[in-house]
Short mmCIF file of C-alpha atoms in Angstrom, two decimals:
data_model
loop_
_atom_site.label_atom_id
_atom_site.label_comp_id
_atom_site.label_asym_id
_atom_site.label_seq_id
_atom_site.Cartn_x
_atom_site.Cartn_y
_atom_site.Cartn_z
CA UNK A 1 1.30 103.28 54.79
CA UNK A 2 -0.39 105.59 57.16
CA UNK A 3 0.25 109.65 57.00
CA UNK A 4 2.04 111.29 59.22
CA UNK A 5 0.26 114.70 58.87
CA UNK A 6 -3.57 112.87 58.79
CA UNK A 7 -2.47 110.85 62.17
CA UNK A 8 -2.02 114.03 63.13
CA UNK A 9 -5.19 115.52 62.71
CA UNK A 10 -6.47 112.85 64.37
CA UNK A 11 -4.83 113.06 67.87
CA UNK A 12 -5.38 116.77 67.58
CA UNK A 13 -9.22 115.66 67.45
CA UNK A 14 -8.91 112.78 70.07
CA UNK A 15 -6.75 115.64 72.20
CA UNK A 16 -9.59 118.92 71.52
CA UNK A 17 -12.86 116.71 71.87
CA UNK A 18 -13.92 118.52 68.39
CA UNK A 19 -13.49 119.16 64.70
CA UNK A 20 -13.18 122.95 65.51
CA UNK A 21 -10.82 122.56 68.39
CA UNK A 22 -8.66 120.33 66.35
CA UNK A 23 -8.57 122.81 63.49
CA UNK A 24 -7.74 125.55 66.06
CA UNK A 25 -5.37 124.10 67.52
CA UNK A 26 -3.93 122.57 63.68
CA UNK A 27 -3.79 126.25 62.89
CA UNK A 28 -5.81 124.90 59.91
CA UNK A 29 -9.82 125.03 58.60
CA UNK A 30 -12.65 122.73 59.58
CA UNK A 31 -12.82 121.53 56.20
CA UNK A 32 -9.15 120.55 55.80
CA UNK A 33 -9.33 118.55 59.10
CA UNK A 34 -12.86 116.65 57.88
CA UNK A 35 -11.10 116.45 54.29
CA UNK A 36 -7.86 114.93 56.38
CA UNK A 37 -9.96 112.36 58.55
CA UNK A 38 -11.90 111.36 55.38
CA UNK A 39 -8.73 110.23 53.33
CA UNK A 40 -7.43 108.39 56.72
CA UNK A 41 -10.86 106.22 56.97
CA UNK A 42 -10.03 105.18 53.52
CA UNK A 43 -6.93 104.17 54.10
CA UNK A 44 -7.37 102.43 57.07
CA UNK A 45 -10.97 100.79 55.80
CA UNK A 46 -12.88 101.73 58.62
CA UNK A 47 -14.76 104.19 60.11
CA UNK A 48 -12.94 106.19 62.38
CA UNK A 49 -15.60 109.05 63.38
CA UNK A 50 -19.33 108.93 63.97
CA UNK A 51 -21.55 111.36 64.48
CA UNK A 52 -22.76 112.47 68.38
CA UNK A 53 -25.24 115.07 68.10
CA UNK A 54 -24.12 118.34 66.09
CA UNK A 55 -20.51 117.61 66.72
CA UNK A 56 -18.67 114.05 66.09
CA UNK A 57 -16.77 111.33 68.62
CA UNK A 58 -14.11 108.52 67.92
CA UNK A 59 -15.16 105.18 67.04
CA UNK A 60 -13.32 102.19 68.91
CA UNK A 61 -11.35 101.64 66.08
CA UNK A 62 -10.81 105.92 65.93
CA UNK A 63 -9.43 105.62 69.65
CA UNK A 64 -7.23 102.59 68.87
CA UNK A 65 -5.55 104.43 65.96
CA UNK A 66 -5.18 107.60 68.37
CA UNK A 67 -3.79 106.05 71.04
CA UNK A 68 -0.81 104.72 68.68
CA UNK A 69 -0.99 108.64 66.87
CA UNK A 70 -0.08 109.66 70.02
CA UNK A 71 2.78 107.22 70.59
CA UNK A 72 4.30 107.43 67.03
CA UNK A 73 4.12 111.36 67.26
CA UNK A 74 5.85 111.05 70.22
CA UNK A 75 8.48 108.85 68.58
CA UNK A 76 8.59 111.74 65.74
CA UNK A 77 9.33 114.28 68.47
CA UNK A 78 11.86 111.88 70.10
CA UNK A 79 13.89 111.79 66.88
CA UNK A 80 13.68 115.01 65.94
CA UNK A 81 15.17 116.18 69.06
CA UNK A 82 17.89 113.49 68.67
CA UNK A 83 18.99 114.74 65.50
CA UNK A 84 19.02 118.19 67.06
CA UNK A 85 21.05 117.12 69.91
CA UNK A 86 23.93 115.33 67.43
CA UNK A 87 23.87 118.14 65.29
CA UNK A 88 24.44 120.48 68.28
CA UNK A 89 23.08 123.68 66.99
CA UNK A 90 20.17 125.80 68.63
CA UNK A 91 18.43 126.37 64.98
CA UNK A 92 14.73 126.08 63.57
CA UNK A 93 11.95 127.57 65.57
CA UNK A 94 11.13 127.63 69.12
CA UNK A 95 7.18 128.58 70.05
CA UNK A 96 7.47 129.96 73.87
CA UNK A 97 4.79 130.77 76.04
CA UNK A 98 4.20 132.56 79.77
CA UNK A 99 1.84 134.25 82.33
CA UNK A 100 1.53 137.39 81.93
CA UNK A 101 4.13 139.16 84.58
CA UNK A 102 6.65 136.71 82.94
CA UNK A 103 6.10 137.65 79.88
CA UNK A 104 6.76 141.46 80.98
CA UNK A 105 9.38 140.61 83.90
CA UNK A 106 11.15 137.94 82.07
CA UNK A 107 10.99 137.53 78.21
CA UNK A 108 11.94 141.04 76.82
CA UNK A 109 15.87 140.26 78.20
CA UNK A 110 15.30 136.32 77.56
CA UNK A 111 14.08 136.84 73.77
CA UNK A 112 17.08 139.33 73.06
CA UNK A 113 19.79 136.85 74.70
CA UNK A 114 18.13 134.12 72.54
CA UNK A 115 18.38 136.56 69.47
CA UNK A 116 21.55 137.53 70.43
CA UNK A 117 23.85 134.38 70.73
CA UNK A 118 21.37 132.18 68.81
CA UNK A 119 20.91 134.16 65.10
CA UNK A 120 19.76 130.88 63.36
CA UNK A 121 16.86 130.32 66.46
CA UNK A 122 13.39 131.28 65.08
CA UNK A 123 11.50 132.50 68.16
CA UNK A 124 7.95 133.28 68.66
CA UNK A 125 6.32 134.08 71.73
CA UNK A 126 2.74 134.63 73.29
CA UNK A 127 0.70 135.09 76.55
CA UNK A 128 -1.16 132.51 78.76
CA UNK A 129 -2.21 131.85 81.64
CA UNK A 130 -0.22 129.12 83.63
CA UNK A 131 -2.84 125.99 82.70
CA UNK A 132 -3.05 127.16 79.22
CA UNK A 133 0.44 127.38 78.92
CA UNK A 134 0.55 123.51 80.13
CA UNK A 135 -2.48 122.87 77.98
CA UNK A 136 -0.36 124.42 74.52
CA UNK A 137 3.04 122.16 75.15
CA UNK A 138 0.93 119.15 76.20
CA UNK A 139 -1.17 120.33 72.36
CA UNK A 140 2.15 120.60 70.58
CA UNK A 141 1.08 124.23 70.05
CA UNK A 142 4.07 125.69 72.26
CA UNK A 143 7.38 124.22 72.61
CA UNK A 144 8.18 125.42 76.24
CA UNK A 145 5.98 127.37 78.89
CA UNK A 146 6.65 129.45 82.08
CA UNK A 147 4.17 128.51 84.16
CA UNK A 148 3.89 129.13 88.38
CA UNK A 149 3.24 127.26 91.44
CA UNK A 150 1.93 129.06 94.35
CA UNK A 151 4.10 128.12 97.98
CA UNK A 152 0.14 126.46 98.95
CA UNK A 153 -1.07 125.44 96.01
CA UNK A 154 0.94 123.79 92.94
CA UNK A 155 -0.31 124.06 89.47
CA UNK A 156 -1.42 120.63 88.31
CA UNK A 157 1.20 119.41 85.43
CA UNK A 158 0.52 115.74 83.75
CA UNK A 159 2.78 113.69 83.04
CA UNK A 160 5.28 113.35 80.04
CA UNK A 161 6.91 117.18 81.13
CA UNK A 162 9.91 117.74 82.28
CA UNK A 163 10.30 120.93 84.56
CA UNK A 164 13.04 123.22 85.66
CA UNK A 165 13.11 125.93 88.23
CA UNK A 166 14.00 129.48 86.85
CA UNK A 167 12.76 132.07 90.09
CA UNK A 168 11.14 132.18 93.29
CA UNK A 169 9.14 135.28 93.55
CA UNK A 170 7.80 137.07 96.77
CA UNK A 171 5.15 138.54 97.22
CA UNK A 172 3.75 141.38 98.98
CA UNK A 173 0.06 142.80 99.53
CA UNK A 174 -0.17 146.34 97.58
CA UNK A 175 -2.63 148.80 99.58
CA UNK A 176 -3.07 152.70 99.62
CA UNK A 177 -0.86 154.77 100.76
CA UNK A 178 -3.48 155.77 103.16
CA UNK A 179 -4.14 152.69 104.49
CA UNK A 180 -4.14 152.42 108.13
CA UNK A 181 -1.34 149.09 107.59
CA UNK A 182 0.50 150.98 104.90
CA UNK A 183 3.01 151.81 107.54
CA UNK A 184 3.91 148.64 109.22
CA UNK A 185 7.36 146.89 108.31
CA UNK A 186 5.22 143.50 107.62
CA UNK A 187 1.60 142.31 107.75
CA UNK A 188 -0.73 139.15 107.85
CA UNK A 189 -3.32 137.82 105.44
CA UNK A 190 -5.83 137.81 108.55
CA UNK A 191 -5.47 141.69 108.67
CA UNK A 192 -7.25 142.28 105.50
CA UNK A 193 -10.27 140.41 106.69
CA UNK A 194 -12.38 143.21 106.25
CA UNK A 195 -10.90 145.21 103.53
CA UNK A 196 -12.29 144.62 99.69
CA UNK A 197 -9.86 142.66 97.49
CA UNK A 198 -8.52 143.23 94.24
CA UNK A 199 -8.25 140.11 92.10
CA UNK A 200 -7.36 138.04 89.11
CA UNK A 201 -10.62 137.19 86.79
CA UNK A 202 -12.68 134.67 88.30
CA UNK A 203 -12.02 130.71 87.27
CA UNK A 204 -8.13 131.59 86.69
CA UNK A 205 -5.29 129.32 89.07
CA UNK A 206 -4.21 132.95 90.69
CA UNK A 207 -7.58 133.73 91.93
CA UNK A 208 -8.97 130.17 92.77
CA UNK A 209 -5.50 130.28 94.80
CA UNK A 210 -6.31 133.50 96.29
CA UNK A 211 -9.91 132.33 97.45
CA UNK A 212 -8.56 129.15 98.69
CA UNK A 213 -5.80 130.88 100.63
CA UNK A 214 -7.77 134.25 102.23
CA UNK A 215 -10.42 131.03 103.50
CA UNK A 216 -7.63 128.67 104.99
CA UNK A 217 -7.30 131.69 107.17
CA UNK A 218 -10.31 132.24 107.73
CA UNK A 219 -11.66 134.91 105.88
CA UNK A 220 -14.22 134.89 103.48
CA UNK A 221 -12.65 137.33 101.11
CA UNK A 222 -14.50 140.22 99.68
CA UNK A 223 -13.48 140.51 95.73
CA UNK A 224 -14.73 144.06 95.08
CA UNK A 225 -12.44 144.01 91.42
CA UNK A 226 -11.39 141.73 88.81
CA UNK A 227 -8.55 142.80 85.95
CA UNK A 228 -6.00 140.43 84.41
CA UNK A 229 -2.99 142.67 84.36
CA UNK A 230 -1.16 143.41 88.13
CA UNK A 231 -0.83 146.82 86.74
CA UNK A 232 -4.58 147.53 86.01
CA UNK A 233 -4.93 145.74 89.95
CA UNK A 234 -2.27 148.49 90.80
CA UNK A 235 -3.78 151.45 89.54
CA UNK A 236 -7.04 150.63 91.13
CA UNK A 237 -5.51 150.12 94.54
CA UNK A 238 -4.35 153.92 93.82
CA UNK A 239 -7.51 154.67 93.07
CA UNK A 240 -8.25 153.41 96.80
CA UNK A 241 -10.69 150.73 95.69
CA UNK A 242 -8.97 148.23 97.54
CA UNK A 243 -5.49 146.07 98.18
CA UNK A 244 -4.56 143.09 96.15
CA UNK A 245 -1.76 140.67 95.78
CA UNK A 246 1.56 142.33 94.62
CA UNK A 247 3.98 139.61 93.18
CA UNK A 248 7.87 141.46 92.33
CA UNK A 249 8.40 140.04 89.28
CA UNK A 250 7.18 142.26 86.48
CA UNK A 251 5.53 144.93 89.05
CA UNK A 252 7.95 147.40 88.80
CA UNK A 253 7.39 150.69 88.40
CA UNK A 254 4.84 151.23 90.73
CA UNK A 255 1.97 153.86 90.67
CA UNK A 256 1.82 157.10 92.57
CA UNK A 257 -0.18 156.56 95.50
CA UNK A 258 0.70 152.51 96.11
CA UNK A 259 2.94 150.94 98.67
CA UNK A 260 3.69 146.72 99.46
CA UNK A 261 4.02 145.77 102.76
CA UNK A 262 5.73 141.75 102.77
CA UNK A 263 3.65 139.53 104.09
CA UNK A 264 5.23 138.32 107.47
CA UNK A 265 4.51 134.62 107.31
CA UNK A 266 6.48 134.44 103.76
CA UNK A 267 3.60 134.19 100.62
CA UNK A 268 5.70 133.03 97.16
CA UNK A 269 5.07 131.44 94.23
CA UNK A 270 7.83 128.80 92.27
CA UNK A 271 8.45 130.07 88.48
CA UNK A 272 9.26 127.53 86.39
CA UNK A 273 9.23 126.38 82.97
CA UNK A 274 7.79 123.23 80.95
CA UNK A 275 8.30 121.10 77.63
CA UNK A 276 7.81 118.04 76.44
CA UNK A 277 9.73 115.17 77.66
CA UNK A 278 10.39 114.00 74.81
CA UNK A 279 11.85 117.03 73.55
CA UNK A 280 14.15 117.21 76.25
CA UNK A 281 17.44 116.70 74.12
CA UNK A 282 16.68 119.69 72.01
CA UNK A 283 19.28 122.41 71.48
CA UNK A 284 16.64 125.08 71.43
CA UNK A 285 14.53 124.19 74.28
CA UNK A 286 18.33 123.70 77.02
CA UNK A 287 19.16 127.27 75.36
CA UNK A 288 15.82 128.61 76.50
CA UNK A 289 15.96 127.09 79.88
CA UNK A 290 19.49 128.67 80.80
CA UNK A 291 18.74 132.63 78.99
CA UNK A 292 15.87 131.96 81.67
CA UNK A 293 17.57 130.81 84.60
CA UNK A 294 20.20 133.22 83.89
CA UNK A 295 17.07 136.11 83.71
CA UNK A 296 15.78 134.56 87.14
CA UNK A 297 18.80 134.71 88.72
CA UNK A 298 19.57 138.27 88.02
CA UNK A 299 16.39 139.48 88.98
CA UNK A 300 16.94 137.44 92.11
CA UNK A 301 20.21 139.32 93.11
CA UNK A 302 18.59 142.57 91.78
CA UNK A 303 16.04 142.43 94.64
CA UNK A 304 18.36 140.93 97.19
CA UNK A 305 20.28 143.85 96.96
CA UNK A 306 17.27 145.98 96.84
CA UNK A 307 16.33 144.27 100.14
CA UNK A 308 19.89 145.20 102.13
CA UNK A 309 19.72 148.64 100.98
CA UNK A 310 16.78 149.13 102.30
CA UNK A 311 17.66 147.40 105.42
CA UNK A 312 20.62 149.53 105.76
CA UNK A 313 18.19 153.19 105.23
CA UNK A 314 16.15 151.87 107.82
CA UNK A 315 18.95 151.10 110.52
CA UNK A 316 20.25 154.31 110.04
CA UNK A 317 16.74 156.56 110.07
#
């Protein structure tokens, strides 16, 4: 009879490329995952690993038996979510992740409305970026992520996740208030050609779609600044050190010093969230999808009536 848990270990291993990645992401030593693989070779009578340099790789017969790990976990995860679904009850634990302006723009009223009508729901929380956040549910490590397309340029999700829209966030270019644009009603990409840019750290989605974007319209962007937070970008447009990117969700308040002109041909990105497929029938994971929606939408009719009372200022200045 083969073990659940030691099958385990070793799609975590086919899945991370490594004993040290599968132990990270196992939440569990080195040793115990060598000590794990060792008692599943004996049981199965064959070698399953072999040695490829300082690290290890599968044997045939190590990426036969992972290929059906992967099916029969997936079977696991099928039932479990089942029995969840007959039993009706949002209980157990629920691992969520998100980027970080969803984490600060959506979770802190999400995470109470989950406490609050769902007492019996362990939840846990933590920040990544969009393709880590796929990465984790795709791992097992994470249950459900928030993860963003931009309007140009859609995050690459595999398949086996299932997807549903929870906000559609504008966005805006933040400058100084000095800035000879900082008055207009609107701008365009193409007027920033020569200014210095603000960005996300190099080799993240944001900033590869910020590069790709700035050079579709022809400008070879000038990336004076890197910082992961949009408030550490913020405060160093303030410091007048350049204008970046100013998504609304999360942004609010902003700095002294700061203001966010629209862009006039609309810029966006889609929030959405991820799990499993095979989780799909889970209590848990519908009641995190609708205290999100129901987050989005409210911050969606926040800002729309933001929008008209501005409008209405305007028309009568």
């Amino acid at each position: 009879m083969l073990n659940l848990e030691r099958l385990r270990t070793l799609d975590a291993l086919a899945r991370h490329g490594s004993v040290s990645g599968a132990a990270e992401g196992l939440h569990v030593t080195t040793s115990a995952v060598s000590q794990q693989m060792a008692k599943l070779e004996r049981e199965v009578g064959q070698q399953l690993l072999a040695k490829n340099g300082r690290g290890v790789r599968l044997t045939d017969a190590g990426r036969l038996l992972a290929d059906h790990a992967a099916r029969i976990l997936s079977q696991v995860e099928l039932a479990q979510s089942d029995l969840e679904a007959q039993r009706g009850q949002v209980v157990g634990e629920l691992r969520l992740a998100a980027f970080p302006t969803a984490m600060r723009g959506l979770f802190p009223s999400v995470l109470s409305a989950l406490r609050a009508d769902h007492p019996s729901l362990r939840v846990s929380s933590r920040e990544l970026e969009p393709e880590y956040g796929v990465n984790a549910v795709i791992r097992g490590d994470a249950d459900l992520a928030v993860v963003l397309d931009w309007y140009n340029k859609p995050l690459p999700v595999p398949e086996g996740l299932a997807r549903a829209a929870i906000l559609d966030d504008p966005v805006e270019i933040a400058m100084p208030e000095g800035h000879p644009l900082s008055g207009r009603d609107a701008v365009d990409l193409e007027d920033f050609a020569e200014d210095e840019w603000v960005a996300w750290p190099e080799g993240e989605f944001c900033h590869e779609w910020l590069i790709y974007t700035l050079r579709g319209r022809g400008i070879e962007p000038r990336i004076a600044h890197c910082a992961e937070e949009h408030h550490t970008q913020l405060a160093l447009v303030a410091a007048g050190l350049g204008v970046c990117v100013a998504p609304r969700l999360g942004r609010d308040p902003m700095p002294a010093g700061v203001r966010a002109v629209p862009v006039r041909h609309r810029v966006h990105r889609y929030v959405y969230a991820v799990w499993r497929a095979d989780a799909d029938r889970r209590p848990s994971i519908r009641a995190a999808v609708e205290a999100l929606q129901k987050a989005g939408e409210s911050i969606a009719s926040a800002a729309s009536a933001t929008s008209a009372a501005s409008v209405t200022s305007d028309a009568s200045s």
